[in-house]
Coordinates of C-alpha atoms in Angstrom, one line a residue:
F15 CA 84.2 97.1 116.0
A16 CA 86.8 96.4 118.7
V17 CA 84.4 94.3 120.8
E18 CA 83.4 92.3 117.7
Y19 CA 87.0 91.6 116.8
A20 CA 87.9 90.8 120.4
C21 CA 85.1 88.3 120.6
L22 CA 86.1 86.7 117.3
G23 CA 89.7 86.4 118.5
A24 CA 88.7 85.0 121.8
V25 CA 86.5 82.4 120.4
S26 CA 89.1 81.3 117.8
G27 CA 91.8 81.4 120.5
L28 CA 89.8 79.3 122.9
G29 CA 88.9 76.8 120.1
G30 CA 92.5 76.5 119.1
V31 CA 93.6 76.0 122.7
L32 CA 91.0 73.3 123.3
L33 CA 92.0 71.5 120.1
A34 CA 95.7 71.8 120.9
A35 CA 95.2 70.4 124.4
V36 CA 93.1 67.4 123.2
L37 CA 95.6 66.6 120.4
T38 CA 98.5 66.8 122.9
W39 CA 96.8 64.4 125.2
V40 CA 96.1 62.0 122.3
V41 CA 99.7 62.0 121.1
H42 CA 101.1 61.6 124.7
R43 CA 98.7 58.8 125.7
L44 CA 98.2 56.8 122.4
V45 CA 101.4 57.5 120.4
L46 CA 104.1 58.0 122.9
D47 CA 102.7 55.9 125.7
V48 CA 103.4 58.5 128.4
E49 CA 101.5 57.7 131.5
Q50 CA 101.9 61.0 133.3
W51 CA 100.5 64.0 131.4
T52 CA 99.9 67.4 132.9
L53 CA 98.1 70.3 131.4
D54 CA 100.3 73.5 131.4
V55 CA 97.9 76.4 131.5
L56 CA 100.3 79.3 130.9
P57 CA 101.1 78.6 127.2
L58 CA 97.5 77.9 126.5
A59 CA 96.4 81.2 128.0
A60 CA 99.1 83.0 126.1
G61 CA 97.9 81.4 122.9
A62 CA 94.3 82.6 123.5
V63 CA 95.4 86.1 124.5
G64 CA 97.7 86.2 121.4
A65 CA 94.9 85.2 119.1
T66 CA 92.7 87.9 120.6
A67 CA 95.4 90.5 120.2
V68 CA 96.1 89.5 116.5
A69 CA 92.4 89.6 115.7
L70 CA 92.1 93.1 117.3
A71 CA 95.1 94.4 115.4
V72 CA 94.1 93.0 112.0
G73 CA 90.5 94.1 112.4
G74 CA 91.5 97.5 113.5
L75 CA 93.8 97.9 110.6
A76 CA 91.1 96.7 108.2
T77 CA 88.5 99.2 109.5
L78 CA 90.9 102.1 110.0
R79 CA 90.2 103.3 106.5
L80 CA 86.5 103.2 106.9
L81 CA 86.5 105.0 110.3
G82 CA 88.1 108.0 108.8
R83 CA 85.3 108.6 106.3
A84 CA 81.8 110.0 106.7
P85 CA 79.2 107.3 107.1
L86 CA 77.0 108.6 104.2
A87 CA 79.9 108.5 101.8
V88 CA 80.7 104.9 102.7
L89 CA 77.0 103.8 102.4
R90 CA 76.5 105.5 99.1
Q91 CA 79.6 103.9 97.7
D92 CA 78.2 100.4 98.2

């Protein structure tokens, strides 16, 4: 479960980081007419790591109830 939630968080974090970087470049170049734009990697990496951590925490809390029960009881319930 942890690997699945970590992968989901990493993919969503990287997608969000990519979209944020592109939107920042568009606003700087087209709206504000700023010629010099640099990409700061540290906040982007922190965002991706934060999204992964949040996905792991929420996924872990969501499956905590199921992990404490016997598999047969969970499968028979559905």
